[in-house]
Coordinates of C-alpha atoms and ligand atoms in Angstrom, one line a residue:
X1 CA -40.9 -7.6 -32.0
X2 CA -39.9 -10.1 -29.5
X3 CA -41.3 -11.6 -26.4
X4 CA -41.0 -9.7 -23.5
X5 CA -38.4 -11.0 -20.9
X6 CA -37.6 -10.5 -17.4
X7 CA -34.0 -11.5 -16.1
X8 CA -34.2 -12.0 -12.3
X9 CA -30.9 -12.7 -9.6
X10 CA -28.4 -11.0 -11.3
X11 CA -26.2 -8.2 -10.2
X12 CA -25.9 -5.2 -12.4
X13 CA -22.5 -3.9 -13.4
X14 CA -21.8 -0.7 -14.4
X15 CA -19.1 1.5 -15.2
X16 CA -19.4 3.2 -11.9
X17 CA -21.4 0.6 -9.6
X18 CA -23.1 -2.5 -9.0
X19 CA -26.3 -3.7 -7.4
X20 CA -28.6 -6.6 -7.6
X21 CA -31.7 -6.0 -9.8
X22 CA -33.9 -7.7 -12.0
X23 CA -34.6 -6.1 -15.9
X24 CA -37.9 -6.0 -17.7
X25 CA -37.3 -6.0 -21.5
X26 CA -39.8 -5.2 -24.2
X27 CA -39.8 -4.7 -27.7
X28 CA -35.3 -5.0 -27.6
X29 CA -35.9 -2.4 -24.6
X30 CA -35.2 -2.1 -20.9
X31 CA -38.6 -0.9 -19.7
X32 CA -37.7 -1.6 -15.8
X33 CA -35.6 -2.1 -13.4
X34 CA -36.4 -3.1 -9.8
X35 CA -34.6 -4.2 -6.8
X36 CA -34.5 -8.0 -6.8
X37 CA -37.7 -9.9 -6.1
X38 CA -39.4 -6.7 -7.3
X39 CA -40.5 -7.9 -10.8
X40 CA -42.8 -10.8 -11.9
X41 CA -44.6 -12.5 -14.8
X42 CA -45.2 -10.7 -17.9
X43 CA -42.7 -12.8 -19.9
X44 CA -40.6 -15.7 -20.4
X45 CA -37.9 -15.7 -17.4
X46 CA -34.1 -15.7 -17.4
X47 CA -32.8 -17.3 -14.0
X48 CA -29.2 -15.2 -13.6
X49 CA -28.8 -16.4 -10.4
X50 CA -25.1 -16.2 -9.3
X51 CA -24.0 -14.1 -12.1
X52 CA -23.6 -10.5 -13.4
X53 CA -25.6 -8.9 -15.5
X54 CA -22.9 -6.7 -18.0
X55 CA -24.1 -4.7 -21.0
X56 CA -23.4 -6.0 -24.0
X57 CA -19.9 -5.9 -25.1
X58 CA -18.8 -3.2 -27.9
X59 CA -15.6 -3.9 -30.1
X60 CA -15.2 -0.9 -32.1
X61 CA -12.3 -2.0 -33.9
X62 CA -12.9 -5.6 -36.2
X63 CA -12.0 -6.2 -39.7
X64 CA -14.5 -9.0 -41.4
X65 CA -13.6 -9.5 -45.1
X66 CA -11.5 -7.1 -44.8
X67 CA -9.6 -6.9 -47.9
X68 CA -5.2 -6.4 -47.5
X69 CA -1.7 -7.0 -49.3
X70 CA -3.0 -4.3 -51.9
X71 CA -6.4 -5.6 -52.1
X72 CA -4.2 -9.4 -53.2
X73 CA -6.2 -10.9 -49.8
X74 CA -8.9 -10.9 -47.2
X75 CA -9.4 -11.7 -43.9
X76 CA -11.0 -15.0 -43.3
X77 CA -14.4 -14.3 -40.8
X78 CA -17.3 -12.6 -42.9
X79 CA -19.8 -10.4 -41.4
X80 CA -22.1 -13.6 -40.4
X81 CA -18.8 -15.5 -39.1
X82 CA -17.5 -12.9 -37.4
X83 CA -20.4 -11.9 -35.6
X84 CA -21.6 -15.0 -34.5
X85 CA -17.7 -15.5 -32.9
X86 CA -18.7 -11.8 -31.2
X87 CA -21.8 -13.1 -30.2
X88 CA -20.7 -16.1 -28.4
X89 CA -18.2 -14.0 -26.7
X90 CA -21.1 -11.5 -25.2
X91 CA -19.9 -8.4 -27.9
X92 CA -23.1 -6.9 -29.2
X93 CA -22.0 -4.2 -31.2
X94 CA -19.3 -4.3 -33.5
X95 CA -17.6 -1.3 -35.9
X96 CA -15.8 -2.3 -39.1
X97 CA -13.8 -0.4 -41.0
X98 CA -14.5 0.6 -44.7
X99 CA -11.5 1.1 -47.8
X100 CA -11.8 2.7 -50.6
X101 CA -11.1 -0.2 -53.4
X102 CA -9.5 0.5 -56.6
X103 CA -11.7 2.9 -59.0
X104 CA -14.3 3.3 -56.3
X105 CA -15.1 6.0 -54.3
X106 CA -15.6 5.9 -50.7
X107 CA -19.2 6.5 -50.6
X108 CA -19.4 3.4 -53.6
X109 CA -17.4 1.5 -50.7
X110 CA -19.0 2.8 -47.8
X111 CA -22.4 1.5 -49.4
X112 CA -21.4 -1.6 -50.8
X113 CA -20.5 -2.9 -47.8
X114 CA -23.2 -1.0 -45.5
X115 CA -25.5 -3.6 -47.7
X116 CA -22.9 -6.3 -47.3
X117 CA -22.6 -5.7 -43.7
X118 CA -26.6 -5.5 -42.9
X119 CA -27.2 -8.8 -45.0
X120 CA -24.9 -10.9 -42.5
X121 CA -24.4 -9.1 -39.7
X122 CA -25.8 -11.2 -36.5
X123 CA -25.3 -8.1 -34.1
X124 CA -25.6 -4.6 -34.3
X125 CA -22.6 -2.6 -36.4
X126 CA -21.1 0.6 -37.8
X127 CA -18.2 1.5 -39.9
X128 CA -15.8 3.5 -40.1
X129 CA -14.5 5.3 -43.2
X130 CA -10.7 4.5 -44.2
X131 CA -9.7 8.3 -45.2
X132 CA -8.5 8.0 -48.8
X133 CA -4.7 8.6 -49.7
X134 CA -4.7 12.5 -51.0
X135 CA -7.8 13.0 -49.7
X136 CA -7.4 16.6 -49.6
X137 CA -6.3 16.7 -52.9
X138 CA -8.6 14.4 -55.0
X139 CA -12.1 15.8 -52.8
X140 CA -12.4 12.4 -51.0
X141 CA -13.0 14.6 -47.5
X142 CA -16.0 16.4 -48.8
X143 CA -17.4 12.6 -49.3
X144 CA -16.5 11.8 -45.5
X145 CA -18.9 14.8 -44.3
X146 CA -21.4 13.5 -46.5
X147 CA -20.9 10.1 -45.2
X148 CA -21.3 11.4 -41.4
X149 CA -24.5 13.6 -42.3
X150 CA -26.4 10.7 -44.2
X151 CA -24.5 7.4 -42.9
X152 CA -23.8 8.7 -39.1
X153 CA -20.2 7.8 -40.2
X154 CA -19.0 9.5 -37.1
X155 CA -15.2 8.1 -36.8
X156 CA -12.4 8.3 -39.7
X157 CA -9.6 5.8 -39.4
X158 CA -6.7 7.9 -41.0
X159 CA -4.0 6.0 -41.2
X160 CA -0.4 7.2 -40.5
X161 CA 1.8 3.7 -41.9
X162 CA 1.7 2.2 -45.4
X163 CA 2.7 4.6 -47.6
X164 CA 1.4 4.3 -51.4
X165 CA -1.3 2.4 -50.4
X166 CA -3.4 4.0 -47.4
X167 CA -0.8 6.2 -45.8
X168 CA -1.8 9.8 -45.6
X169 CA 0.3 12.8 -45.5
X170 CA 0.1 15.9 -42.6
X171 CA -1.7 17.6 -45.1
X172 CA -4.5 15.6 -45.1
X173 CA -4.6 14.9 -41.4
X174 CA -4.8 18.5 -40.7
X175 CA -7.9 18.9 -43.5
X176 CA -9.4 15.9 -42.0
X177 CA -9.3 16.2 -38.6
X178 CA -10.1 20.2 -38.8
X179 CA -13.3 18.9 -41.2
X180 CA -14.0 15.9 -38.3
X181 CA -14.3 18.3 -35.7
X182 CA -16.7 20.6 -37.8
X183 CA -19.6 17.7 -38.8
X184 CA -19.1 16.1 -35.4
X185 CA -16.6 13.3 -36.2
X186 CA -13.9 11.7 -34.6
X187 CA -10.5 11.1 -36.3
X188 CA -9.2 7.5 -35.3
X189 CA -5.7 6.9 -36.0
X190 CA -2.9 4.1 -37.2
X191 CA -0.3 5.5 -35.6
X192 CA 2.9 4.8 -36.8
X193 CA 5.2 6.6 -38.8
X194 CA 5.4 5.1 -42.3
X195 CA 8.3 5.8 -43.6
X196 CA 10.5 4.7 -40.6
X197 CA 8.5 1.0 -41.0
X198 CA 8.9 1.2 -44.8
X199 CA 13.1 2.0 -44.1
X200 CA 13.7 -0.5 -41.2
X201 CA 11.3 -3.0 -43.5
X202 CA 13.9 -2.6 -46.6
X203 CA 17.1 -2.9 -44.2
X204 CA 15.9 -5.9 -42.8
X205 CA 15.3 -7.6 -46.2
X206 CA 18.6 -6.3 -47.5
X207 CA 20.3 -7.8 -44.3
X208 CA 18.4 -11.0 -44.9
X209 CA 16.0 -10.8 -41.5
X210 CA 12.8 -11.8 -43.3
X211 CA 11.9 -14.8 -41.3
X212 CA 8.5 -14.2 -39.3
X213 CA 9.3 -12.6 -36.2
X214 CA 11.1 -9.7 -37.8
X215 CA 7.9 -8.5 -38.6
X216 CA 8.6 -6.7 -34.8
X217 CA 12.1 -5.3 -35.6
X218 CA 10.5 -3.3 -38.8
X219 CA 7.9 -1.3 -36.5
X220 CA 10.4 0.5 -33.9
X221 CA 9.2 2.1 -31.1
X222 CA 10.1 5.6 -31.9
X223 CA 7.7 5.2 -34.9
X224 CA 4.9 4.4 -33.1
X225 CA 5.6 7.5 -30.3
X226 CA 6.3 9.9 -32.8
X227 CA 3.4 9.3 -34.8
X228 CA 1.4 9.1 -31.8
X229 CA 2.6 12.8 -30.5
X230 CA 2.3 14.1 -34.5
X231 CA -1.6 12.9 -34.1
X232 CA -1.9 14.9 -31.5
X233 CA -0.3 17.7 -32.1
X234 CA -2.3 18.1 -35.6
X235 CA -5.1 17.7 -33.1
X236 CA -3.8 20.4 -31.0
X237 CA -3.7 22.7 -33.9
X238 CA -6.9 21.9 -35.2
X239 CA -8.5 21.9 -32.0
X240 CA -10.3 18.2 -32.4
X241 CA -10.4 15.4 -30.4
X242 CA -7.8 12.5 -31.1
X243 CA -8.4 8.7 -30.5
X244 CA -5.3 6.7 -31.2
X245 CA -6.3 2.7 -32.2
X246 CA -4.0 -0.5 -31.4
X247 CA -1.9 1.2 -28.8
X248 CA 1.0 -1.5 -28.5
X249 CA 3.8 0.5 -26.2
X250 CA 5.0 2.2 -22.8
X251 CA 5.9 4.9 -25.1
X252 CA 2.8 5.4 -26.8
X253 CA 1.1 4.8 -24.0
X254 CA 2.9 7.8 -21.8
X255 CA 2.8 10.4 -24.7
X256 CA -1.5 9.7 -24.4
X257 CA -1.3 9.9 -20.7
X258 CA 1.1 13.1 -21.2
X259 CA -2.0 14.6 -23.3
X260 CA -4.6 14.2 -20.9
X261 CA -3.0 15.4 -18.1
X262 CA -2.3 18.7 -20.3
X263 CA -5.8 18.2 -20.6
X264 CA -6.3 17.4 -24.4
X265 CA -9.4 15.6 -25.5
X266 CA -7.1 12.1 -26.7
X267 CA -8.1 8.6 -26.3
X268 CA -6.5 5.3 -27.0
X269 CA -7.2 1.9 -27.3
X270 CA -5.5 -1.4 -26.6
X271 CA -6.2 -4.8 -27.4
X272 CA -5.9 -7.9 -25.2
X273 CA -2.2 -8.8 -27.7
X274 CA -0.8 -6.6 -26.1
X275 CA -1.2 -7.0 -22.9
X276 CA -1.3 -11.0 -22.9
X277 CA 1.2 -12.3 -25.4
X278 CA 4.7 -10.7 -25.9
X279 CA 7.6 -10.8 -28.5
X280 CA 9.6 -13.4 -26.6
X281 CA 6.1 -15.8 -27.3
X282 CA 7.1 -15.8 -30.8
X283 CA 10.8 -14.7 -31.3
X284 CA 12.4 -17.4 -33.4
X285 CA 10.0 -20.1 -33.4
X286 CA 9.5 -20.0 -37.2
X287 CA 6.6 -20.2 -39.4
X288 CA 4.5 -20.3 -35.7
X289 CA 5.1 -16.8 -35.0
X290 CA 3.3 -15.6 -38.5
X291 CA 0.2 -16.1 -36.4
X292 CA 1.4 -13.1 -33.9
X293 CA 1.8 -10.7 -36.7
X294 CA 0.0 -7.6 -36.4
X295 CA 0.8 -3.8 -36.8
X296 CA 1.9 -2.3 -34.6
X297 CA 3.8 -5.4 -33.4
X298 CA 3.5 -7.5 -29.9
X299 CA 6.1 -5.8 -28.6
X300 CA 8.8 -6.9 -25.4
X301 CA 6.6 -8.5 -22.2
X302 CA 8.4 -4.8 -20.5
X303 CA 5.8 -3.0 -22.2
X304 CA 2.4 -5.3 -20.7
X305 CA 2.8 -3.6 -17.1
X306 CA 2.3 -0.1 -18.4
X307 CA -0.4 -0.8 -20.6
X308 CA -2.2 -2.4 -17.7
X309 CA -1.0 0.5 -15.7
X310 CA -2.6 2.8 -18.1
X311 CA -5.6 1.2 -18.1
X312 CA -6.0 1.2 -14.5
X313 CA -5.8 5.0 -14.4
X314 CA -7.9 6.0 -17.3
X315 CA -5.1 7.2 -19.4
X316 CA -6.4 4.6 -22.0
X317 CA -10.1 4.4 -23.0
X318 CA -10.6 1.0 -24.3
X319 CA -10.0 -2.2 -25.1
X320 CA -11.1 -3.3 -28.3
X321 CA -9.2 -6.4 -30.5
X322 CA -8.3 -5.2 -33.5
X323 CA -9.8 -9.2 -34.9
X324 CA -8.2 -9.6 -38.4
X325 CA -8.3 -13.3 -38.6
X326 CA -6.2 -15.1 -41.5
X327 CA -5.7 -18.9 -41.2
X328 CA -2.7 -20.5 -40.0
X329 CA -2.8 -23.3 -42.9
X330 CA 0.3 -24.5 -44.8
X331 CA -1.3 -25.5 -47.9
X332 CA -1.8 -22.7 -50.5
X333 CA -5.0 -20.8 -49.6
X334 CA -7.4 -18.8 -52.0
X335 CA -7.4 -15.7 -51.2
X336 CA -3.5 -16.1 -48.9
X337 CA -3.4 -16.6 -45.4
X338 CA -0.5 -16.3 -43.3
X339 CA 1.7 -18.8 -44.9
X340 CA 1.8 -16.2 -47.9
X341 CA 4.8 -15.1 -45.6
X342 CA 6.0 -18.3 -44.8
X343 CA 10.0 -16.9 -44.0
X344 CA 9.3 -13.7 -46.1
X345 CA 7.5 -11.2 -43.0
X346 CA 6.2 -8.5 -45.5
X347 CA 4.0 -10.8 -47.2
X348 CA 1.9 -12.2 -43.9
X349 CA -1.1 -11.0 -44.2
X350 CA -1.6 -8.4 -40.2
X351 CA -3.5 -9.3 -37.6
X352 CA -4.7 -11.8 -35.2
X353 CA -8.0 -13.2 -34.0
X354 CA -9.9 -12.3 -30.8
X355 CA -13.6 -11.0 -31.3
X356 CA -15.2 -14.0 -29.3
X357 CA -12.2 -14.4 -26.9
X358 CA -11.7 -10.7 -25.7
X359 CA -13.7 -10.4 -22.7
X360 CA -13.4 -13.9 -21.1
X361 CA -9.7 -13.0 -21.6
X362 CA -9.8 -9.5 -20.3
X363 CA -11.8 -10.8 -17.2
X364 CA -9.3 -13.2 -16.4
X365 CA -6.3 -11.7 -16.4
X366 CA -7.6 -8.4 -15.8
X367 CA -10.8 -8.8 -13.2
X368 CA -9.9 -11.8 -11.5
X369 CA -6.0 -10.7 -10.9
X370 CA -7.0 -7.5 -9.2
X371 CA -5.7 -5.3 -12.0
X372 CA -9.1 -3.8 -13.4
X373 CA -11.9 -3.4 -11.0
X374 CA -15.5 -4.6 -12.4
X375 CA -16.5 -1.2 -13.1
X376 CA -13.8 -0.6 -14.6
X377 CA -14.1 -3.6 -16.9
X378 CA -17.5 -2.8 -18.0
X379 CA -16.5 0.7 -18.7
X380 CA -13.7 0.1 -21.0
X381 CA -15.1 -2.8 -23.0
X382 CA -18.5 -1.3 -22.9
X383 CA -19.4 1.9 -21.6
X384 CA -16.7 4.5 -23.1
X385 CA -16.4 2.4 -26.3
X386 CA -20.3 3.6 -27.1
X387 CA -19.7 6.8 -25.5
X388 CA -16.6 7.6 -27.7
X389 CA -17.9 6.5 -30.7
X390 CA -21.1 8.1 -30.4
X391 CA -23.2 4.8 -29.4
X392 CA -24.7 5.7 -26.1
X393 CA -27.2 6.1 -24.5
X394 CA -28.2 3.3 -26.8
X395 CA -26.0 0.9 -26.2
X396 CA -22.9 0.3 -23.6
X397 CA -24.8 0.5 -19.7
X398 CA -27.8 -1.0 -18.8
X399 CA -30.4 1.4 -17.8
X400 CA -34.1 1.9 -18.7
X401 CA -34.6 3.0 -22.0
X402 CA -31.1 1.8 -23.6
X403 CA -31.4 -1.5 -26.2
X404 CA -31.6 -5.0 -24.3
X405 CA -27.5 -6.2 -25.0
X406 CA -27.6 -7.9 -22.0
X407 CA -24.9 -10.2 -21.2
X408 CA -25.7 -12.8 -18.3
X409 CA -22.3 -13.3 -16.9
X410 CA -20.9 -16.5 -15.4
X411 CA -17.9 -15.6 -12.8
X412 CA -18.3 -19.4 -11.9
X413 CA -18.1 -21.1 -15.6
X414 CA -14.8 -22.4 -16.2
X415 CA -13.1 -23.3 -19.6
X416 CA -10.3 -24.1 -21.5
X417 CA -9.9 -21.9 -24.4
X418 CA -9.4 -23.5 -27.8
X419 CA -9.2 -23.1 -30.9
X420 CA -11.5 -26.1 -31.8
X421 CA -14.3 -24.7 -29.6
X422 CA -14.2 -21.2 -31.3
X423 CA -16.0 -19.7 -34.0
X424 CA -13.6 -17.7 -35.7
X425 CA -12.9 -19.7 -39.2
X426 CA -9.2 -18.1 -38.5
X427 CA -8.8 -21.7 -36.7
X428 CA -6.8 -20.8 -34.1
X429 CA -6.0 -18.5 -31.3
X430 CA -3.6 -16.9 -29.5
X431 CA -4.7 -17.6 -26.4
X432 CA -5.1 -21.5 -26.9
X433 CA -4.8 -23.6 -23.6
X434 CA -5.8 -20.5 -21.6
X435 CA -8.3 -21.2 -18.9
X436 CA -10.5 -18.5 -17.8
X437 CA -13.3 -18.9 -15.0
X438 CA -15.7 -16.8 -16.2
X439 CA -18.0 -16.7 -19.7
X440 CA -21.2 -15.5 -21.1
X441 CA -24.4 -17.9 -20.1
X442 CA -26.9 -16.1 -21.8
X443 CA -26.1 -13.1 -24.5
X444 CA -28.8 -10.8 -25.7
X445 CA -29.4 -8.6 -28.3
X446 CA -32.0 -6.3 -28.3
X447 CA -33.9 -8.7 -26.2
X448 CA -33.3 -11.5 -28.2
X449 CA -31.5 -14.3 -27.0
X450 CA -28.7 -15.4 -29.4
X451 CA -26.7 -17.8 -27.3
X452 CA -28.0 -19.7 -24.0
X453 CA -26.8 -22.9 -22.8
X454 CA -30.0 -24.5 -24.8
X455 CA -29.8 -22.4 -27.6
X456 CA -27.2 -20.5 -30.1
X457 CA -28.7 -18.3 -32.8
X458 CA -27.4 -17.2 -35.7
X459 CA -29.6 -15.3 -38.2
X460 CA -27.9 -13.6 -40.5
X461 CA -28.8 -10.1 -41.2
X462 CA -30.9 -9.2 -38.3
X463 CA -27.8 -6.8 -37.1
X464 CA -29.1 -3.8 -37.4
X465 CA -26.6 -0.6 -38.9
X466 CA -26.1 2.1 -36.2
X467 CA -26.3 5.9 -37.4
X468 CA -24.9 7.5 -35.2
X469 CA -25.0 11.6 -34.6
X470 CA -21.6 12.6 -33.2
X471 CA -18.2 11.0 -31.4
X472 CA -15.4 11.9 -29.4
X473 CA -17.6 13.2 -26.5
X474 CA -17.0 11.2 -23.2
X475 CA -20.1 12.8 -22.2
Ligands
LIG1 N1 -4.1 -1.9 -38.8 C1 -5.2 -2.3 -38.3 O1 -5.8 -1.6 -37.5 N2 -5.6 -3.6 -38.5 C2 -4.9 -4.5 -39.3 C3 -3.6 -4.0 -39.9 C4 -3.3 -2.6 -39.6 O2 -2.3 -2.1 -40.0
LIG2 ZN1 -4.3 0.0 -37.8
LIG3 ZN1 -7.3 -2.8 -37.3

C-alpha cells in the first residue's frame, strides 16, 4: 500500500494523443483522470507543471548478470544496479533474458534467477527463456510451454548466431516457433546467420585483423538479412508471429518492412547504438572501440537514416537497448571485462550500456529533431513494447485502471550526459558528452516514487515479476 497521490499540470502523452490532465493514484493504480484543475486533496501532491506526463518506460531487452564467453563472464550491472540505472532513466519495466547453464535445465534456470531477479529487482520485470541448443531433440521445448503456462514466460529468445554454444538449427526454430504460437508465445529472435560470423570470424584471425574494431567486419550484412528473411519465413510456414531483436541494418530493416506490407505479423526492435553511434566512431581507434562492441555490430553512419526512417513509419516496433554493460578497465578484472579482448575482438565480452540513458537519448535526437513525433515516442518506448510482449493493459499508457509507472517529464531540464553521473557500474557510456534537454523529474512505480529531485529510492526487491498470458498481439 502506498499513499494515495495526485499529479496535477501535466500533459498526458500517449501513443496516439495528448491532453492536459491531472491523475489520481491509489494503491500503485490510476483511479482518475480529470481535465486539469479537476482533481483535489486526497493525497500528497506532485506539481508537474510544465512537463509531460509519459507512462513509464518498458526495455524489454536488458541483460543484468548476464553470464557470456561460455559462461567464462558476466555482465557487470545486477538486478539491483541495473534497475536503479532504469529507474533513474524513467524505464519501469524491464525483461531479462534467461540461459540455460551447464547441467541445468531451463526451468532450474528460469527459477533460479526468477528468485534472483525478484530479490533485487527495483522495478517491475520478466524474462525471457533462451531456447536451448537441440531443443527439439533433448525435450527442452516441452519445458518452454510449461514455462509460459506456470511462469507467463510468453517470449523465447531463439537465437540464430553462436553456434556450439546457443545457436539453434531450422529444426528447432520450426518446433519452437510452431509450439510458441500454440501456448500463446512469441519467438524473439538473434538474427544473424552463424556460420557466416563464425567463417568471416576465422578469416579475419587467419589474416591477422583481430584488433577491436574488426569485431564489425566478422558480422556482414548479408548475415544479418538472411537470417532475418529465414526467421520469417519459418514464421511464414508455421503461421506465428516473428519479432526480430537488435535490428542494426538498412537491409534488415527493409526485409521487416517487406513483411508487413505482405502483411505478416513481424516486429523488430532497434536500440538507440544504432541509430546514434556508427562504425567510423570506433574504426581504428584501438583498445577504445572494445567499448562499441555488440552483436550485431554498429554498423556504417549509411545505415542510421533508414532505421530512423523505419521507425517513423511503423515498420519497426520498438526501441529497446539491448544494456549488457562490461567495464572499460585495463587492469585484469574478475569475472573479464572488455579488456579480455584487448587487440584479440573474439574475446570482448558483447554489448554496450544504455538502460538509464535510452530515453533522454531517444528524446533528443529523436523528439526534439522532428524525427519521431511524441506519440510516437511514447508508443515505441512504451506502448507497443507492453503490447507486444503481452504487458498491457497493465503497463505501457496511462489510463484508469493500468499500474501508476508514471514518468513526470522535464522537456526543460538540461544535462550533460556522463559517465560519472550514471548508475550503470559499466562506468562509462557511449553517449558521454551528449547534452540532451529533457529528463525524468519524478519516476513512479506503481505509485511509488523512486526518484524525485529530493528523493532517489532504491529498495531492492520490491520489483515485482510480471506473468504475463500471451504476446505477439498488437492488440
Ligand atoms: N545478443 C544480445 O542480444 N545481447 C548481447 C549479445 C548478443 O549476441
Ligand atoms: Zn542477441
Ligand atoms: Zn541482447
Amino acid at each position: 500500500m502506498t499513499d494515495p497521490i495526485v499529479v496535477v499540470n501535466g500533459r498526458v502523452v500517449t501513443a496516439d494523443d495528448e491532453f492536459d490532465a491531472d491523475l489520481r493514484i491509489v494503491d500503485g493504480v490510476i483511479t482518475e483522470m480529470s481535465p486539469r484543475g479537476g482533481l483535489s486533496g486526497g493525497g500528497d501532491v506532485i506539481d508537474a507543471d510544465g512537463c509531460y506526463l509519459l507512462p513509464g518506460g518498458i526495455d524489454t531487452h536488458t541483460h543484468f548478470e548476464n553470464p557470456t564467453l561460455m559462461f567464462t563472464t558476466a555482465s557487470i550491472d545486477d538486478f539491483h544496479s541495473g534497475t536503479v540505472a532504469a529507474a533513474h532513466g524513467g524505464t519501469t519495466t524491464i525483461i531479462d533474458f534467461v540461459k540455460t547453464e551447464p547441467d541445468s535445465t531451463i526451468t532450474e534456470c528460469f527459477e533460479r534467477r526468477r528468485e534472483i531477479a525478484a530479490s533485487k529487482c527495483v522495478v517491475d520485470f520478466a524474462l525471457h527463456p533462451v531456447v536451448p541448443i537441440a531443443a527439439a531433440e533433448t525435450g527442452a521445448l516441452a519445458e518452454l510451454a510449461d514455462l509460459a503456462q506456470r511462469h507467463g514466460a510468453m517470449t523465447w529468445k531463439f537465437f540464430m548466431a553462436y553456434p556450439g554454444t546457443l545457436m539453434v538449427d531450422d529444426r528447432t526454430l520450426i518446433e519452437g516457433m510452431r509450439l510458441a504460437k500454440q501456448v500463446g508465445a512469441m519467438p524473439i529472435l538473434h538474427a544473424e546467420n552463424g556460420h557466416i560470423v563464425h567463417d568471416a570470424t576465422t578469416r579475419l584471425i587467419e589474416a591477422g585483423l583481430t584488433a577491436e574494431h574488426h569485431h564489425h567486419d566478422a558480422h556482414p550484412h548479408v548475415a544479418e538479412a538472411e537470417a532475418v528473411y529465414r526467421a520469417i519465413s519459418i514464421g511464414e510456414y508455421v503461421d506465428s508471429p516473428v519479432f526480430i531483436v537488435h535490428v542494426s541494418s538498412a537491409r534488415a530493416a527493409e526485409e521487416i518492412a517487406r513483411a508487413k506490407r505482405q502483411g505478416k505479423a513481424v516486429y523488430g526492435e532497434t536500440c538507440p547504438q544504432y541509430l546514434l553511434s556508427a562504425l567510423e566512431d570506433y574504426e581504428g581507434i584501438g583498445f577504445p572501440a572494445a567499448a562499441y562492441v555488440c552483436s550485431p555490430p554498429i554498423r556504417e553512419r549509411a545505415n542510421q537514416e533508414a532505421l530512423w526512417s523505419a521507425l517513423a513509419a511503423g515498420h519497426l516496433d520498438t526501441i529497446a537497448t539491448d544494456h549488457a554493460p562490461f567495464s572499460m578497465c585495463e587492469e585484469a578484472c574478475f569475472p573479464p571485462q572488455k579488456s579480455n579482448g584487448k587487440g584479440y575482438f573474439p574475446h570482448i565480452p558483447n554489448g554496450v550500456p544504455g538502460v538509464e540513458e535510452r530515453l533522454m537519448v531517444m528524446w533528443e535526437s529523436g523528439v526534439t529533431t522532428g524525427r519521431l513525433t511524441r506519440q510516437q515516442f511514447v508508443d515505441l518506448t512504451a506502448t507497443r513494447p507492453a503490447k507486444l510482449f503481452g504487458l498491457h493493459p497493465q503497463k505501457g499508457s496511462l489510463h484508469v485502471g493500468a499500474d501508476a509507472d508514471v514518468v513526470v517529464w522535464d522537456p526543460r531540464a538540461p544535462r550533460t550526459l556522463s559517465s560519472s553521473d550514471l548508475l550503470s557500474r559499466a562506468g562509462y557510456t557511449i553517449y558521454e558528452g551528449t547534452k540532451v534537454s529533457a529528463s525524468p523529474r519524478f519516476v513512479l512505480s506503481r505509485g511509488e516514487v523512486l526518484v524525485s529531485p529530493a528523493l532517489s529510492s532504491s529498495v531492492a526487491g520490491r520489483g515485482r515479476y510480471l506473468h504475463r498470458q500471451r504476446a505477439g498481439v498488437l492488440a
